[in-house]
Coordinates of C-alpha atoms in Angstrom, one line a residue:
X1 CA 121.8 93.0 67.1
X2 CA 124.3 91.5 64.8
X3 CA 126.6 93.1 61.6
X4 CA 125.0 91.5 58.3
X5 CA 126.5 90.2 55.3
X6 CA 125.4 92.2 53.3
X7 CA 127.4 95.2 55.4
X8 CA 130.8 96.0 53.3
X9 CA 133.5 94.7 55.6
X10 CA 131.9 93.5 58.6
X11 CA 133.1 89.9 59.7
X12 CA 130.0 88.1 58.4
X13 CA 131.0 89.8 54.7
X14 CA 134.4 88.3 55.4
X15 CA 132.8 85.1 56.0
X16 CA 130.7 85.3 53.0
X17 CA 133.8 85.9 50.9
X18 CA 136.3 82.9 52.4
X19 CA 133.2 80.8 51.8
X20 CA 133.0 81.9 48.1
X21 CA 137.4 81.4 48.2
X22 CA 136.8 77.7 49.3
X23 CA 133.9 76.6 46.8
X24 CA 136.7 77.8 44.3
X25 CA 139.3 74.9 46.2
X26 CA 136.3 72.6 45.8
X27 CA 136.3 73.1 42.0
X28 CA 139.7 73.9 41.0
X29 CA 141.6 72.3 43.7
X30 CA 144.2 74.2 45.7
X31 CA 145.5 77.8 44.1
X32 CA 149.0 77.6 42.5
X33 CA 150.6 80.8 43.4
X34 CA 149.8 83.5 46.5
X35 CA 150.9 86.7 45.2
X36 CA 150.9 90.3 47.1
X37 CA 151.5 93.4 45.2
X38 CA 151.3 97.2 47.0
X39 CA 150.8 100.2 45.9
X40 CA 153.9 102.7 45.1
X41 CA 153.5 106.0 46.5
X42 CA 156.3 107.3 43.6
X43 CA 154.6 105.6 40.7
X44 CA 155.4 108.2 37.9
X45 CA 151.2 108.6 38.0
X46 CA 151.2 109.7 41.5
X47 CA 154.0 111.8 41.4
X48 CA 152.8 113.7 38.9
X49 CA 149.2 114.1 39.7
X50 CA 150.6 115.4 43.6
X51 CA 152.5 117.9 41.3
X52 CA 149.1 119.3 39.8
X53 CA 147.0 119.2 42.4
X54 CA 149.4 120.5 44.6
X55 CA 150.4 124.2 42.6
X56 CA 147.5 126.2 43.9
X57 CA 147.8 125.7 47.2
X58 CA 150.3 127.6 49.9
X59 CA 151.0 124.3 51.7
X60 CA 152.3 121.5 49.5
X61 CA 151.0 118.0 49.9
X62 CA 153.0 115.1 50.8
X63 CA 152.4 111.9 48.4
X64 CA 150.5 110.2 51.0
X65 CA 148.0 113.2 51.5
X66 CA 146.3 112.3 48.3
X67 CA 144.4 109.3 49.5
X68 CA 142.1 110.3 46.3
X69 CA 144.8 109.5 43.2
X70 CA 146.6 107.0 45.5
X71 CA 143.4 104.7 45.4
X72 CA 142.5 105.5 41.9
X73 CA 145.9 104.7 40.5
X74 CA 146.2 101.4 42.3
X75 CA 142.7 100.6 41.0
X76 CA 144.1 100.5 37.2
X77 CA 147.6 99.7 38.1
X78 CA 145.7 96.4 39.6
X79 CA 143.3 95.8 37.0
X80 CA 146.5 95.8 34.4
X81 CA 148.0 93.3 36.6
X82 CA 145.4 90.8 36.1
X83 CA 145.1 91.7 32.6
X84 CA 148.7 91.3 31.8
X85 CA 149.2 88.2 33.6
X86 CA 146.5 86.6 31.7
X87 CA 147.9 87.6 28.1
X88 CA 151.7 87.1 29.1
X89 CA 150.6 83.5 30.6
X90 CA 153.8 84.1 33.1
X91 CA 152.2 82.0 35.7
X92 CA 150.0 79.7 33.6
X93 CA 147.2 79.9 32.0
X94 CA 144.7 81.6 34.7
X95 CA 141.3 79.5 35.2
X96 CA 140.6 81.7 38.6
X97 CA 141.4 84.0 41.1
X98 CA 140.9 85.3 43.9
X99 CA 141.6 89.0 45.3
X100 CA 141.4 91.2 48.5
X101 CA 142.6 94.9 49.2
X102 CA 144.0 95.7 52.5
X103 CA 145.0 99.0 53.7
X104 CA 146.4 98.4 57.2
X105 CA 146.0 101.6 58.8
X106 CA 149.0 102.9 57.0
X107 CA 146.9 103.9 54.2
X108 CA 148.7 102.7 51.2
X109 CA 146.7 99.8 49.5
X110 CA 147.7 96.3 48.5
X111 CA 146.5 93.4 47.6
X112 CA 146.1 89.7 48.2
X113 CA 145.5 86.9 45.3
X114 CA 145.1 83.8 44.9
X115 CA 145.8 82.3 41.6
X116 CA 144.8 79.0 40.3
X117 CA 146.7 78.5 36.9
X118 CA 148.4 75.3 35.3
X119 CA 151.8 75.9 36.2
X120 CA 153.4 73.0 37.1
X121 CA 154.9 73.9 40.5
X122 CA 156.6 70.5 41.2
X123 CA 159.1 71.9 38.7
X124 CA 161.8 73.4 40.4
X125 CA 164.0 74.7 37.3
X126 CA 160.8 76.6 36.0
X127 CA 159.8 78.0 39.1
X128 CA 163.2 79.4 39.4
X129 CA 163.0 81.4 36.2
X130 CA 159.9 83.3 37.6
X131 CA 160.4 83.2 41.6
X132 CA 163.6 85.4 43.0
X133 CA 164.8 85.7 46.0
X134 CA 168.1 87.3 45.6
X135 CA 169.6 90.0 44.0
X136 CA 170.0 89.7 40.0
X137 CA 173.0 88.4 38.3
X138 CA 173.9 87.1 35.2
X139 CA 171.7 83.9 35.3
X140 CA 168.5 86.7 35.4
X141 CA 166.1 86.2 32.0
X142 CA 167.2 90.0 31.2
X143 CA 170.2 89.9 29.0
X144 CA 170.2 93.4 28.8
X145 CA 172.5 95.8 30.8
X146 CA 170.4 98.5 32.0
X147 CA 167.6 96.2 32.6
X148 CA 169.9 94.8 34.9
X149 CA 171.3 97.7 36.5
X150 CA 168.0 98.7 36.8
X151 CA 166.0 95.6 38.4
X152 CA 169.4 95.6 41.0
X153 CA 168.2 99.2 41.9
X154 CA 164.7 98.5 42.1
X155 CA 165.0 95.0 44.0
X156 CA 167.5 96.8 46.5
X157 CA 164.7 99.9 47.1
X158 CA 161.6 97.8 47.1
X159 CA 162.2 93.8 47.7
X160 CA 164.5 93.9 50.8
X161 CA 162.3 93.7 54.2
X162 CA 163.1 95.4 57.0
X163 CA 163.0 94.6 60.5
X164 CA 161.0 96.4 62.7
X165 CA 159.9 96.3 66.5
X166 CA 156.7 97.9 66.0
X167 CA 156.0 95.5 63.2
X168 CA 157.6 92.2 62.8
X169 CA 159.8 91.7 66.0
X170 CA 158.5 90.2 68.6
X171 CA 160.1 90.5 72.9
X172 CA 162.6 88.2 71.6
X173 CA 164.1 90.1 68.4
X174 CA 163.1 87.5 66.1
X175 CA 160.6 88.1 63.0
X176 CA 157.7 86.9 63.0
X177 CA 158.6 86.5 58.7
X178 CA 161.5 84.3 59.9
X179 CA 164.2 86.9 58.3
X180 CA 167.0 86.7 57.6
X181 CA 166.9 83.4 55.7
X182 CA 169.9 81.3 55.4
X183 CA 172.0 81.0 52.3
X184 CA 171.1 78.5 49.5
X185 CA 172.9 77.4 46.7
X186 CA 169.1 75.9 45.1
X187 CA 165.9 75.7 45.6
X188 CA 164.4 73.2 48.0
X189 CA 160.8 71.4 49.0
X190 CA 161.1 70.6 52.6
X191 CA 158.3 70.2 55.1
X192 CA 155.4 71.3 52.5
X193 CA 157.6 74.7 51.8
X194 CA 159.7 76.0 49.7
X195 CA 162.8 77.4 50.6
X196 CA 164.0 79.6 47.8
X197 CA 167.9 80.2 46.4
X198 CA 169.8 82.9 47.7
X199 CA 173.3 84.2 47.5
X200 CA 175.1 85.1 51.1
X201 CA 173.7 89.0 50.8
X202 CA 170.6 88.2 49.6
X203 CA 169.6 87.1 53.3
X204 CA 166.6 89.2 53.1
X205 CA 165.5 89.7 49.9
X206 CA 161.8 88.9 50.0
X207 CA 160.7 85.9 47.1
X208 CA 159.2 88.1 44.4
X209 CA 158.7 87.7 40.5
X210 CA 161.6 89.8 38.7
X211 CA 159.3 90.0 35.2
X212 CA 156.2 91.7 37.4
X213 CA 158.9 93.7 39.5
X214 CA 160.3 95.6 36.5
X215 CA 156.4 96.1 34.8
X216 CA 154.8 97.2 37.8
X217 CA 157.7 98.7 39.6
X218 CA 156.4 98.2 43.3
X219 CA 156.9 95.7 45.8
X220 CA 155.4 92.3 45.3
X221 CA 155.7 88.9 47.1
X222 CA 155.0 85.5 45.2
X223 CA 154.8 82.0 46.4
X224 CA 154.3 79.0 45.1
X225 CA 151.7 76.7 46.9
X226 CA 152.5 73.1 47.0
X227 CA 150.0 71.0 49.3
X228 CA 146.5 71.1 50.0
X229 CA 146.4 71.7 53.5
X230 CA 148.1 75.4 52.7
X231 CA 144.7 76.3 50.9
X232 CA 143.1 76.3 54.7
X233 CA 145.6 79.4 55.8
X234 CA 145.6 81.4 52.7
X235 CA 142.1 81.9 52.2
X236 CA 141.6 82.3 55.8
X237 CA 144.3 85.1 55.5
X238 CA 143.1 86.9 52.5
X239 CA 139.3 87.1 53.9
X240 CA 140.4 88.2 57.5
X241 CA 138.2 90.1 59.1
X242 CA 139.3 94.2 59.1
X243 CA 141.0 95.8 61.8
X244 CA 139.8 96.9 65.0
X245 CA 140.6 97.9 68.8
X246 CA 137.4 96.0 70.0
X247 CA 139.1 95.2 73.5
X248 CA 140.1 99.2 73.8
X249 CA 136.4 100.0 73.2
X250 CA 135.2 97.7 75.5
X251 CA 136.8 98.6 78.3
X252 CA 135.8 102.5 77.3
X253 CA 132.6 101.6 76.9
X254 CA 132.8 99.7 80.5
X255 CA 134.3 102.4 82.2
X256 CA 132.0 105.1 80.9
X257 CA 129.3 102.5 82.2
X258 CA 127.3 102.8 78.3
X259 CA 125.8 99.2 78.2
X260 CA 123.8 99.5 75.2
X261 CA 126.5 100.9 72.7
X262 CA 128.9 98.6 74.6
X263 CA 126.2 95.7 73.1
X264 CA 125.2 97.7 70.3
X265 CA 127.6 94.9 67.5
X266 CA 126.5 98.0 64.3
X267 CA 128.2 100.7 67.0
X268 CA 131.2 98.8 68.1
X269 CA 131.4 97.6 64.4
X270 CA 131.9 101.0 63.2
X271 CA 133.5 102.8 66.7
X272 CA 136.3 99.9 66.5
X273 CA 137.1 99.9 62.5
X274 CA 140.6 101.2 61.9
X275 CA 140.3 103.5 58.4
X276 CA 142.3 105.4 56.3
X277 CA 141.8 107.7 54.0
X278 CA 142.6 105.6 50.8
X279 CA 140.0 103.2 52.0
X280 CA 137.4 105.5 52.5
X281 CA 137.8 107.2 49.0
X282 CA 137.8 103.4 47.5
X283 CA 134.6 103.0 49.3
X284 CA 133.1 106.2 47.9
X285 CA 133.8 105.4 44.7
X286 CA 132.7 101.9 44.1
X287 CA 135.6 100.2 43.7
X288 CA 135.4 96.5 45.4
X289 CA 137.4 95.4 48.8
X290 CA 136.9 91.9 46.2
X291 CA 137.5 90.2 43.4
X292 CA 136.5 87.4 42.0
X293 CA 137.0 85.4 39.0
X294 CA 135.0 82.9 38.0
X295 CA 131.5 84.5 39.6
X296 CA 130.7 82.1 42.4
X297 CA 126.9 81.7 43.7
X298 CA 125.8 80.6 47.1
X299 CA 122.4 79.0 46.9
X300 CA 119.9 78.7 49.6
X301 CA 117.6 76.1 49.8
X302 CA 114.0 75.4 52.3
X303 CA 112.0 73.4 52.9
X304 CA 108.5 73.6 51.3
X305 CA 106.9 75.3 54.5
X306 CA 109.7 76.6 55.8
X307 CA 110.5 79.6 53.9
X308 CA 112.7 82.5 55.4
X309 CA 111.9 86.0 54.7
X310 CA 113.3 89.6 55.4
X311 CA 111.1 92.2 56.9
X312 CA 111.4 95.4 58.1
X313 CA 110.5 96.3 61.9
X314 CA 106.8 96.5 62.9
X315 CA 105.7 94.4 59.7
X316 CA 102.5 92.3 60.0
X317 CA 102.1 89.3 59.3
X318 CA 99.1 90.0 56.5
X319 CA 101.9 92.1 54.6
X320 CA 105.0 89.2 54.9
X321 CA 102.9 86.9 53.3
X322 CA 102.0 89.2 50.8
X323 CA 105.8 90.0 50.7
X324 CA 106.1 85.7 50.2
X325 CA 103.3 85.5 47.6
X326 CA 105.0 88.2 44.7
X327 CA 108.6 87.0 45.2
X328 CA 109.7 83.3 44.4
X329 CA 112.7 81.9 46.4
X330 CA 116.0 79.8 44.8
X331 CA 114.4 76.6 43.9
X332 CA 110.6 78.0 43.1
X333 CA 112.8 80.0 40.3
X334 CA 114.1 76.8 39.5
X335 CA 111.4 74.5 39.2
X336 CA 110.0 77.4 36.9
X337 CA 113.0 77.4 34.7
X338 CA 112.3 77.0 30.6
X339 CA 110.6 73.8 29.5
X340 CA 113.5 72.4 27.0
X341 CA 115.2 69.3 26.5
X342 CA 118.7 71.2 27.9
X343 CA 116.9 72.8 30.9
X344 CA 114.9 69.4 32.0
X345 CA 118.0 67.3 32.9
X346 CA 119.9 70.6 35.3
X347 CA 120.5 70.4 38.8
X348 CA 119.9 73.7 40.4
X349 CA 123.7 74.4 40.1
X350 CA 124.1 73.2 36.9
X351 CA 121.2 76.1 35.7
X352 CA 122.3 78.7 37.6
X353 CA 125.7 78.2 36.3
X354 CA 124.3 78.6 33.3
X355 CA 121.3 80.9 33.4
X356 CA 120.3 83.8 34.9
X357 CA 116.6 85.7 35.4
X358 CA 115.7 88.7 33.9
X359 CA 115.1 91.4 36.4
X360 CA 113.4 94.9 34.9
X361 CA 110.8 95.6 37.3
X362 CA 109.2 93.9 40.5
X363 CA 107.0 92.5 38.4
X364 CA 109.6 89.9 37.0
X365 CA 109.9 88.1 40.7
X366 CA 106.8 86.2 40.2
X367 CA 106.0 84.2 37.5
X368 CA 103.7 85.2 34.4
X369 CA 100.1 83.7 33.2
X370 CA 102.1 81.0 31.7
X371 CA 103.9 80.0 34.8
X372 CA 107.5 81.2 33.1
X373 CA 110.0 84.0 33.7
X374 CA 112.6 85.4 32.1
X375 CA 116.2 83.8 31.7
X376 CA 119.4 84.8 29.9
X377 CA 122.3 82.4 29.3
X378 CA 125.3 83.8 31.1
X379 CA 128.3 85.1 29.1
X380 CA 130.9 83.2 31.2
X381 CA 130.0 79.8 33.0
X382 CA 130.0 80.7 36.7
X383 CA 130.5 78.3 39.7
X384 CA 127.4 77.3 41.7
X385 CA 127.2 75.4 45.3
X386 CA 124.5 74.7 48.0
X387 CA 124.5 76.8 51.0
X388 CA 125.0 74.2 54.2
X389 CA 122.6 73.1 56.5
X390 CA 122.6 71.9 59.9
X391 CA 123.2 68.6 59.7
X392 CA 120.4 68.2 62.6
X393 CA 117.6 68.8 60.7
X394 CA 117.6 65.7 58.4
X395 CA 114.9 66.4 56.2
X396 CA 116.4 70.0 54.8
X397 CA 120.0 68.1 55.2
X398 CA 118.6 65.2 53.1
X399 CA 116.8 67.5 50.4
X400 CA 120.0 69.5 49.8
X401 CA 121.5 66.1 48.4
X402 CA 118.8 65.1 46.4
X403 CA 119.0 69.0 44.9
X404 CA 123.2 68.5 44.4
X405 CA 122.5 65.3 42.2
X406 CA 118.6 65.5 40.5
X407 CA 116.4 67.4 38.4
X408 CA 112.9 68.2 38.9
X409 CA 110.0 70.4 38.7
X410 CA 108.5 70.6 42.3
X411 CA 109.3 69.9 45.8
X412 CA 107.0 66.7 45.5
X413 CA 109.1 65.3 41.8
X414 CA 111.8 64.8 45.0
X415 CA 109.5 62.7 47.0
X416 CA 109.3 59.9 44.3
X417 CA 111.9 57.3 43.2
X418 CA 111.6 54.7 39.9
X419 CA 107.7 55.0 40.6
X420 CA 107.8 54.8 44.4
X421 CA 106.3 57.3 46.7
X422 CA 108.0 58.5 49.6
X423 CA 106.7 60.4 52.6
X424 CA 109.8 62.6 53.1
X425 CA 113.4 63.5 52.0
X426 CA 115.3 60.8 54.3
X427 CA 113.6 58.1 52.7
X428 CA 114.3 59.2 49.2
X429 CA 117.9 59.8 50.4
X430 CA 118.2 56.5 52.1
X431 CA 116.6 54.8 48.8
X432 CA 118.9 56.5 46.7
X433 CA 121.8 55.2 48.4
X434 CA 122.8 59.2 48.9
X435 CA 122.8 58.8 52.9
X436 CA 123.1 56.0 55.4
X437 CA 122.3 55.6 58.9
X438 CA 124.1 58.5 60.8
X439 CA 126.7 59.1 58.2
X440 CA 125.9 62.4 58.0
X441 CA 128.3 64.0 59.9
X442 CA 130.9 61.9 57.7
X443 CA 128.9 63.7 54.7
X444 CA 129.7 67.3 56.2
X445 CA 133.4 66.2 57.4
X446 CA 134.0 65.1 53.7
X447 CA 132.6 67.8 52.2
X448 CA 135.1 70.3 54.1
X449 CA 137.5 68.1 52.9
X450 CA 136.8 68.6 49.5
X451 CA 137.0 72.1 50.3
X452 CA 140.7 72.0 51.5
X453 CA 139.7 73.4 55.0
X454 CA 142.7 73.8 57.0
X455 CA 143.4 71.2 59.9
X456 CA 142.5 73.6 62.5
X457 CA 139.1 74.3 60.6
X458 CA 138.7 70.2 60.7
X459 CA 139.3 70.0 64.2
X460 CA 136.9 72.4 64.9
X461 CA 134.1 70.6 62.7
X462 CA 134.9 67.5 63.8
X463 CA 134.1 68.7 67.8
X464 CA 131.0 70.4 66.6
X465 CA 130.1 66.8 65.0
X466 CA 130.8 64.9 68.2
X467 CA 129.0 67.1 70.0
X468 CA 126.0 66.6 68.4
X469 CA 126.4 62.9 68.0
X470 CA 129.1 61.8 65.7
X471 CA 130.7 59.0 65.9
X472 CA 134.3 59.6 67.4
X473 CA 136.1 56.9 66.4
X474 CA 134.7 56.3 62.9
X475 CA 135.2 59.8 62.1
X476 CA 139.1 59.8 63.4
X477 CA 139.7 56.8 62.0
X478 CA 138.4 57.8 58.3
X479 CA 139.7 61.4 58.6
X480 CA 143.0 61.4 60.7
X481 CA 145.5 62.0 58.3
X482 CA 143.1 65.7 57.5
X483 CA 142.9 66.3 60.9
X484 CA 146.9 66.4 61.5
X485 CA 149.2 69.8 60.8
X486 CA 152.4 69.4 59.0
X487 CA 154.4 66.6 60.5
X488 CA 151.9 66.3 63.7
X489 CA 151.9 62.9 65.7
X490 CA 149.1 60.9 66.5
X491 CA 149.8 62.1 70.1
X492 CA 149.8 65.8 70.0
X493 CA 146.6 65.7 67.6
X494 CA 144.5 63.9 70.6
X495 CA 145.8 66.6 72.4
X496 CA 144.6 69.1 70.1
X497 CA 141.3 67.6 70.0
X498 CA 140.9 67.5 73.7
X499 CA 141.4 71.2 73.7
X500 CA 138.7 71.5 70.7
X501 CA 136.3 70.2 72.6
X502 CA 136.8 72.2 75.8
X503 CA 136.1 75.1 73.4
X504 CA 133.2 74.2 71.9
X505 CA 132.0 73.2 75.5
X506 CA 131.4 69.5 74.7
X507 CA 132.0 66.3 77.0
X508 CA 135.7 64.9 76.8
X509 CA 135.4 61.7 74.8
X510 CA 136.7 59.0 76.8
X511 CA 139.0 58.4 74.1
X512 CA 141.0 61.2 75.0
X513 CA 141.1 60.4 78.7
X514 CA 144.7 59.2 78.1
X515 CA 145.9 62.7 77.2
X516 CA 145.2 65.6 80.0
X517 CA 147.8 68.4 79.3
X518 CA 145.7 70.3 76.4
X519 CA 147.3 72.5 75.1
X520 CA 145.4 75.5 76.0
X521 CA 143.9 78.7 73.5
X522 CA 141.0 80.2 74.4
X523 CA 139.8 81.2 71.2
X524 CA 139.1 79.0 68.3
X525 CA 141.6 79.1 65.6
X526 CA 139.0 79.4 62.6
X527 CA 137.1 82.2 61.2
X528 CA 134.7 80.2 59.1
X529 CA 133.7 77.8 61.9
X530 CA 133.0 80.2 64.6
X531 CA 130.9 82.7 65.9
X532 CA 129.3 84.2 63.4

């Protein structure tokens, strides 16, 4: 038994999400700006709404006892955010984001985006009128005295971090954040970072915007993101799965000698999660852990015998293929898509970027006496993208291709080429000139290329790839530069790899024979790689 996708929260949702996050790299390119914002428990809102609810009752309520107008005032304070930043245009004109609430177990909410605008973030002078991390002083944009005054006060109360061992300290004493930073007279670009100005007692002022500080009044952190590679960590960190105490459970669950709920992944899945209050009430009343902006679709794809359906327990098979015969999968809507001169030349992302069917009734999943169904244009152009395939099943890898470049009508318009006739999907591919012999796996490295995966994610692929075949040294040689971290030498990343492919349990290529001490993790760095 396994956690579905489709179960709010679970680490195969997560997955889902960080997928959607990257097919947004692939389009876009990297986001611009990583931005935080948490809620503030003394927002005038909740003050006030603690005061009402709070004046029939014998016991008053602390502000952190109403998980209820906590969540919902965060919910519009958020929603404002977004909308403000896209009519202000403080960091660019906004093409898409990317957002994720978090609640870690202390209940107050925040949230993660990612922004992809047009800010230029090479410029150092401009980033510097809209990224602080010091105290204000008379070089701020506010002329204005008691704006001044008043975003000293607020930066002093909300924007300075503190230390804690609990929290950020590790045995050593030092923070995991690397506070306190050293002084800096400007802002510098140094090893793919930015290391922002500060004045001497501004050691541990955390980089925030002071514009979005004195609208929203609550703590924020902003940062600019310069480099592809730091695409990889940010939406790894922003789709995270939840937290848990899985190891604590297991070992009850050992102890107390219960084998099936200790196997039972929908028990531990819900006996493990960590929630607060604010979360549940943000649950109950629909408000999304996500958001998303442009919509993004995952497409699946089959071949044409090898359809997938879901079915309850104890369903026979007369009743699945019943079940098969009144729905139509992704491409069988496709190929039944309106017969105009527009619709005729779309790919199957192309269409469903731009069209989407009409759903009244049950009725509408299969197609009419005239072999049509019902399609609406969509109000904004949404972003579309194959689901992958193993790469060792050629035929279905093959077909998703052809589908990411051609039009047609039927499985069998893909099986001919200039008025030859093929007898499967490779051929067509290899005619095309879409795939050659075994470059496949240089295919799927590529394509998590294009989808700024983060080295550690690469490495991982690229073990998977030689396990099943790839070709080591063509593969190194074409992607070694993607394959390194920030300032890594050819040395250390052999290591690296050695290590990689202890985990996925593959053969050591001899290759690697000339470095033995691996460095050693026993878990894979990657979420979207893994397990799932």
């Amino acid at each position: 038994m396994y956690v579905p996708s489709y179960f709010v929260g679970s680490s195969s949702y997560w997955h889902k999400v960080g997928e959607k996050a990257f097919i947004l790299a692939s389009v876009y390119g990297p986001p611009t700006f990583f931005l935080t914002i948490t809620c503030n428990p003394y927002w005038a809102e909740n003050i006030a709404w603690n005061s009402a609810t709070s004046q029939n009752q014998k016991q008053k309520k602390t502000l952190m006892d109403n998980s209820a107008s906590i969540s919902r005032i965060y919910h519009i304070k958020k929603k404002k955010l977004l909308s403000w930043l896209k009519e202000t245009k403080l960091l660019g004109e906004i093409s898409a984001y990317f957002g994720r609430d978090e609640y870690q177990q202390r209940g107050l909410p925040h949230t993660h985006f990612l922004l992809w605008t047009d800010f230029d973030v090479t410029n150092i002078h401009k980033l510097n009128q809209i990224i602080s991390a010091s105290f204000p002083d008379n070089d701020v944009v506010f002329s204005n005295i008691d704006k001044m005054s008043d975003l000293y006060a607020l930066t002093l109360k909300i924007q300075v971090h503190v230390c804690n061992k609990n929290y950020c300290l590790d045995s050593n004493g030092h923070c995991r954040f690397q506070f306190p930073y050293a002084p800096s007279n400007e802002t510098v670009f140094r090893n793919k970072k930015f290391y922002w100005m500060r004045s001497p007692n501004s050691q541990w002022v955390v980089p925030h915007c002071p514009q979005i500080l004195m609208r929203f009044r609550a703590h924020s952190e902003i940062e600019a993101i310069p480099s592809d590679q730091a695409i990889g960590y940010m939406v790894k960190y922003v789709a995270k799965n939840a937290e848990s105490h899985e190891i604590s459970m297991q070992d009850y669950h050992k102890y107390k000698g219960n084998n099936y709920l200790l196997n039972n992944k929908l028990y531990s899945y819900g006996a493990n999660l960590t929630v607060p209050a604010s979360f549940c009430f943000s649950y109950l009343a629909g408000y999304k852990q996500q958001i998303i902006s442009p919509t993004v679709i995952i497409l699946s794809i089959h071949l044409p015998d090898e359809r997938w359906i879901s079915t309850k327990p104890n369903t026979t098979e007369e009743e699945a293929a019943k079940k098969m015969e009144a729905s139509l999968s992704t491409p069988q809507i496709y190929f039944n898509r309106p017969h105009t001169e527009e619709c005729d030349s779309l790919t199957i992302c192309e269409f469903n970027s731009l069209y989407y069917k009409v759903t009244r009734n049950e009725k509408d999943d299969s197609a009419d006496e005239n072999n049509q169904l019902d399609f609406k244009k969509r109000e904004k152009e949404a972003v579309c993208s194959l689901k992958t395939v193993p790469f060792a099943n050629l035929e279905l890898f093959c077909l998703r291709l052809i589908f990411m470049y051609f039009a047609a009508r039927s499985f069998d318009d893909f099986l001919s080429f200039e008025g030859e006739k093929f007898s499967c999907y490779a051929e067509v591919a290899k005619k095309i000139g879409l795939i050659r012999d075994n470059d496949r796996y240089e295919i799927s490295m590529q394509e998590a290329v294009n989808q700024r995966r983060s080295p550690a994610e690469l490495r991982f692929m690229f073990a998977l790839l030689c396990k099943n075949g790839g070709p080591f040294n063509d593969l190194l040689n074409k992607f070694k530069e993607q394959l390194k971290d920030n300032g890594q030498s050819d040395e250390s990343l052999m290591k690296y790899l050695g290590q990689m492919f202890i985990n996925v349990h593959a053969d050591i290529p001899k290759e690697l024979n000339n470095y033995p001490d691996f460095p050693y993790f026993y878990h894979s760095p990657c979420n979207f790689w893994g397990k799932r």
